[in-house]
Structure formats: C-alpha cells, structure tokens
Coordinates of C-alpha atoms in Angstrom, one line a residue:
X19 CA 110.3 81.3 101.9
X20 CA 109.8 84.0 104.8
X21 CA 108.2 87.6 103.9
X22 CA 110.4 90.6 103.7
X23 CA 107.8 91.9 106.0
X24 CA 107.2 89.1 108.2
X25 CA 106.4 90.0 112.0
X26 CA 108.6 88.7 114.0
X27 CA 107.9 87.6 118.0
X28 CA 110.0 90.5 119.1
X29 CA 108.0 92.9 117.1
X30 CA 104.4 91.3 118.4
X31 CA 105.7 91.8 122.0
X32 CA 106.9 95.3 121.4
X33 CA 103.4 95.9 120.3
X34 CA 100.9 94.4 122.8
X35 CA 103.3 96.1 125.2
X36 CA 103.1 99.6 124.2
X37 CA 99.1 99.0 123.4
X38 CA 98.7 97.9 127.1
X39 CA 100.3 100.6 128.5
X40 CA 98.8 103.4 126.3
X41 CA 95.4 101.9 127.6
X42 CA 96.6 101.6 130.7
X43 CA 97.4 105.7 130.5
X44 CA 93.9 106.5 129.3
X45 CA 95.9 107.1 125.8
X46 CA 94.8 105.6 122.4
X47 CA 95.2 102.5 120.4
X48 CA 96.3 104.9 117.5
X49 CA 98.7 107.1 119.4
X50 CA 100.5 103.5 120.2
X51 CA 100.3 103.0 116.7
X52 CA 102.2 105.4 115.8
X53 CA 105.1 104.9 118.6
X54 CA 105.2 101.5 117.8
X55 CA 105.7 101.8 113.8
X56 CA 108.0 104.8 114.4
X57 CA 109.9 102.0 116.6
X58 CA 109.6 99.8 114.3
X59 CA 109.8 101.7 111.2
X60 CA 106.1 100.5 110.1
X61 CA 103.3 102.2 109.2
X62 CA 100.5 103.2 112.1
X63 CA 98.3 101.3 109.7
X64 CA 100.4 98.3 109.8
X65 CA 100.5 98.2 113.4
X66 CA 97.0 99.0 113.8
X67 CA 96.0 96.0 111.4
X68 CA 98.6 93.4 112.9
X69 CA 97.3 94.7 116.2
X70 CA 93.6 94.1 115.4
X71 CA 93.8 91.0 113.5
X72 CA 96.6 88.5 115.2
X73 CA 98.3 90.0 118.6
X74 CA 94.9 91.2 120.1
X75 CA 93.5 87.7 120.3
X76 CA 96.7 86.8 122.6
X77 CA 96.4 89.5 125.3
X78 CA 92.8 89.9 126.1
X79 CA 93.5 89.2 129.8
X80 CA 96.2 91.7 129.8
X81 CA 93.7 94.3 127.9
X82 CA 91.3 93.7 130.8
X83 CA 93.9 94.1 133.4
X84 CA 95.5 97.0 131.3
X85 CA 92.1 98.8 131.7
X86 CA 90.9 98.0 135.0
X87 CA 94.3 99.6 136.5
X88 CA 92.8 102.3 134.0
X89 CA 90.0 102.4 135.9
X90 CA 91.4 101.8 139.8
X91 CA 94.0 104.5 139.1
X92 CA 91.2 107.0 138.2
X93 CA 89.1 106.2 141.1
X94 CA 91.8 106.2 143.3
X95 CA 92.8 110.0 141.4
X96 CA 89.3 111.3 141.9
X97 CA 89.5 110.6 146.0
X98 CA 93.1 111.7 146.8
X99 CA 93.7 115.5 147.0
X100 CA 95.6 117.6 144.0
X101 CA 99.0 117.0 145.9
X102 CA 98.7 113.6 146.9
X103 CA 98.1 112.7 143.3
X104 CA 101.2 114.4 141.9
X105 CA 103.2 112.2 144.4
X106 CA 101.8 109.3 143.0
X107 CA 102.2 110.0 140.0
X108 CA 105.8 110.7 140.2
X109 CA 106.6 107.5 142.2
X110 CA 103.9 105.4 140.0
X111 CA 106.2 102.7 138.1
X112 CA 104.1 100.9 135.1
X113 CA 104.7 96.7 135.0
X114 CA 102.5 94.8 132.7
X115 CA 103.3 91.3 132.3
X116 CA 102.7 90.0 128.7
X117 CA 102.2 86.2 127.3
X118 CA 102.6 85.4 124.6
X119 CA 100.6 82.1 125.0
X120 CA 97.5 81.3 126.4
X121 CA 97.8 81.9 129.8
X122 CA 97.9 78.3 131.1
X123 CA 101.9 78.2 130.7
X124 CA 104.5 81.1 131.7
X125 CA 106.4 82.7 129.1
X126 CA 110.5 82.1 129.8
X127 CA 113.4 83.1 127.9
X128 CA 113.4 80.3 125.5
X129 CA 109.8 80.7 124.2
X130 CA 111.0 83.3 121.2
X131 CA 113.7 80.8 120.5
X132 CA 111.1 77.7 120.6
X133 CA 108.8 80.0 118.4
X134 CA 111.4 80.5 115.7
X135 CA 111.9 77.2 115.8
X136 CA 108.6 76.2 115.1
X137 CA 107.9 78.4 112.4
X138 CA 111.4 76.8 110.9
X139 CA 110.1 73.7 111.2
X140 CA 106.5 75.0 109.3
X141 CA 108.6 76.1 106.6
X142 CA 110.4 73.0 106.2
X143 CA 107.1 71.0 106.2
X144 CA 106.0 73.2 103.6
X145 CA 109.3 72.9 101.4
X146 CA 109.0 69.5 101.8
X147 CA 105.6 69.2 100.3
X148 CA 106.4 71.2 97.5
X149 CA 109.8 69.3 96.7
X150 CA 107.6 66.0 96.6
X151 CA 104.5 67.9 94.4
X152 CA 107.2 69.0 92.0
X153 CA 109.1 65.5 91.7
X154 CA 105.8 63.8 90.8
X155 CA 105.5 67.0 88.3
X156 CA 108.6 66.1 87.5
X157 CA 107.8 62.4 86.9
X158 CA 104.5 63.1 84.9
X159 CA 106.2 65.4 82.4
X160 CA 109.1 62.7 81.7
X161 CA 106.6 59.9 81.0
X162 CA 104.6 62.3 78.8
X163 CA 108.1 63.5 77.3
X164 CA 108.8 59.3 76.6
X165 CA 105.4 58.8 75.1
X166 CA 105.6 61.1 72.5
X167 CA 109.1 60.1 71.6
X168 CA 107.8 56.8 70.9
X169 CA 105.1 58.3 69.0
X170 CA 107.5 60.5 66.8
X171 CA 110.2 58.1 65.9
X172 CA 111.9 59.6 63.5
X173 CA 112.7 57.2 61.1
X174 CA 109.1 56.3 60.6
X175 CA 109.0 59.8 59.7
X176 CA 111.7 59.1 57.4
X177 CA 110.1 56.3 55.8
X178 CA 106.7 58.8 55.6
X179 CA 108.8 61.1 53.5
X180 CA 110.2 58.6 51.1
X181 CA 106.9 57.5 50.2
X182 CA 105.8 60.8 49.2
X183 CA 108.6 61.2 47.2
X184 CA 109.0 57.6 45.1
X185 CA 104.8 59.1 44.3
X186 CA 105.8 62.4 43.6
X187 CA 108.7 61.2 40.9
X188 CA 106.2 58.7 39.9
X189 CA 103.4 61.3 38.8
X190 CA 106.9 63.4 37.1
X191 CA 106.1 66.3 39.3
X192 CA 110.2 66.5 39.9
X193 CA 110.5 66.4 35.8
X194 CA 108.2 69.6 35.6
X195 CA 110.6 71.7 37.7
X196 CA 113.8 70.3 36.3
X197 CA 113.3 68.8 32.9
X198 CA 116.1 66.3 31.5
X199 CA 117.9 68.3 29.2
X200 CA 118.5 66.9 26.2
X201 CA 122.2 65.7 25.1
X202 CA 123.8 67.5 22.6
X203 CA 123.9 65.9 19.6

C-alpha cells in the first residue's frame, strides 16, 4: 500500500532543482526549503530531511557544478566593473541539468513513467509475498482448526456426560433434590 505522504519523482526533481539553484545563487539550503514545501505544501523540515537523507545522494555532481558556477560567477563579479555586472546579471539565464540516475545514462521523458512503474511492480512483489505468507497462515490455522475437532468430538463428550450421570443416579444424589413423593394412599 503507498503512503499518503509518499514522495513522488516529480516532487524529488522539484527539490534538487530549486536546492541547485539556491546554491548556485549563494542562497541557503533552508531558504529552498521553504520555497520548495510552500510549492509543495510540505513542511521546510520535510524537505530538509527528504533532501538530506534520499535526493542529495543523487545530485552530488550537480551540487559540485551548482557551486563551482557559484564560485566562477563571483570571481568573474569581483573583476568586472559595478556596471558591467548589472548587465550580466540581467541577461544571466540559470540552466541546471538534473539526473535523476547515476550519471552513466541520460534522463528522458519516459524515466518518471519507468520509475512508477518500477515502484508498481515493488509493490506487487511485496503483495505477492504477503498473499502467499497469509495463505500458509491460512493453511496452518485450518489444520489446527481440524485437529481439535477431532479432538472434541462431541459425542464422546456426550457419552462423558452420561457416565456421570448413570453414577450420579447411582449414589441417589438426583433423589436428594427431588425425592419420590409418596402416592396417596
């Protein structure tokens, strides 16, 4: 069954993207938290801990790059002059390039749709296993549920009874609770 809160490709993308380019724009990891969650309508912490402990693993080439365009651009903005900068800066487009895999293959169109796929197919592993773990559960508790069956027949129970009865009209315990009345004579 999928979480209510589950993170979904789209979501991870949005992320590392706006991550990258706040580190790219000498901003903070915590001020993209927060446009990210407002985006997404998450928490800053949430973002900050699906950040930290999944989607960071996945860009660390794109961190790198992300910071040393950080670092060219503020080079380059310490030699040019005051008005030279502000040109720049005005015609400066930002393009960072995301992956979601490893690097060795390049992302397309169809890699979300693969993805969801995959994690469909997880999930019907998974099902799978439990449908097999609850028909053996299944299987135990019917033996179990024929064993004692066999073991609680109920006409030896019956015959159990009896016995204790033909003994218990035998020692006249019946006769002590409901005498014979006498006929009258």
């Amino acid at each position: 069954m999928k979480r209510k809160d589950e993170w979904s490709y789209e979501e991870d993308l949005l992320l590392a993207q706006t991550v990258l380019s706040h580190i790219q724009n000498k901003s903070t990891q915590l001020n993209a938290f927060e446009e990210v969650g407002e985006r997404l309508k998450r928490t800053a912490a949430a973002c900050g801990f699906r950040w930290n402990s999944t989607v960071r693993k996945k860009y660390e080439a794109e961190i790198k790059a992300s910071k040393e365009r950080r670092n060219d651009a503020s080079i380059k903005g310490k030699m040019k002059t005051k008005s030279n900068s502000q040109q720049d800066n005005n015609q400066q487009e930002l393009y960072i390039t995301v992956s979601h895999t490893d690097n060795t293959t390049p992302t397309t169109p169809f890699d979300p749709i693969i993805d969801s796929l995959l994690q469909v197919k997880d999930e019907y592993l998974l099902m799978q296993q439990t449908i097999g773990k609850l028909e053996h559960q299944i299987d135990t508790l019917k033996s179990q549920l024929e064993g004692n069956k066999s073991n609680n027949d109920p006409s030896e129970d019956m015959n159990n009874l009896m016995q204790i009865i033909k003994r218990a009209e035998k020692m006249g315990l019946f006769e002590k609770y409901n005498p014979k009345e006498k006929p009258a004579g």
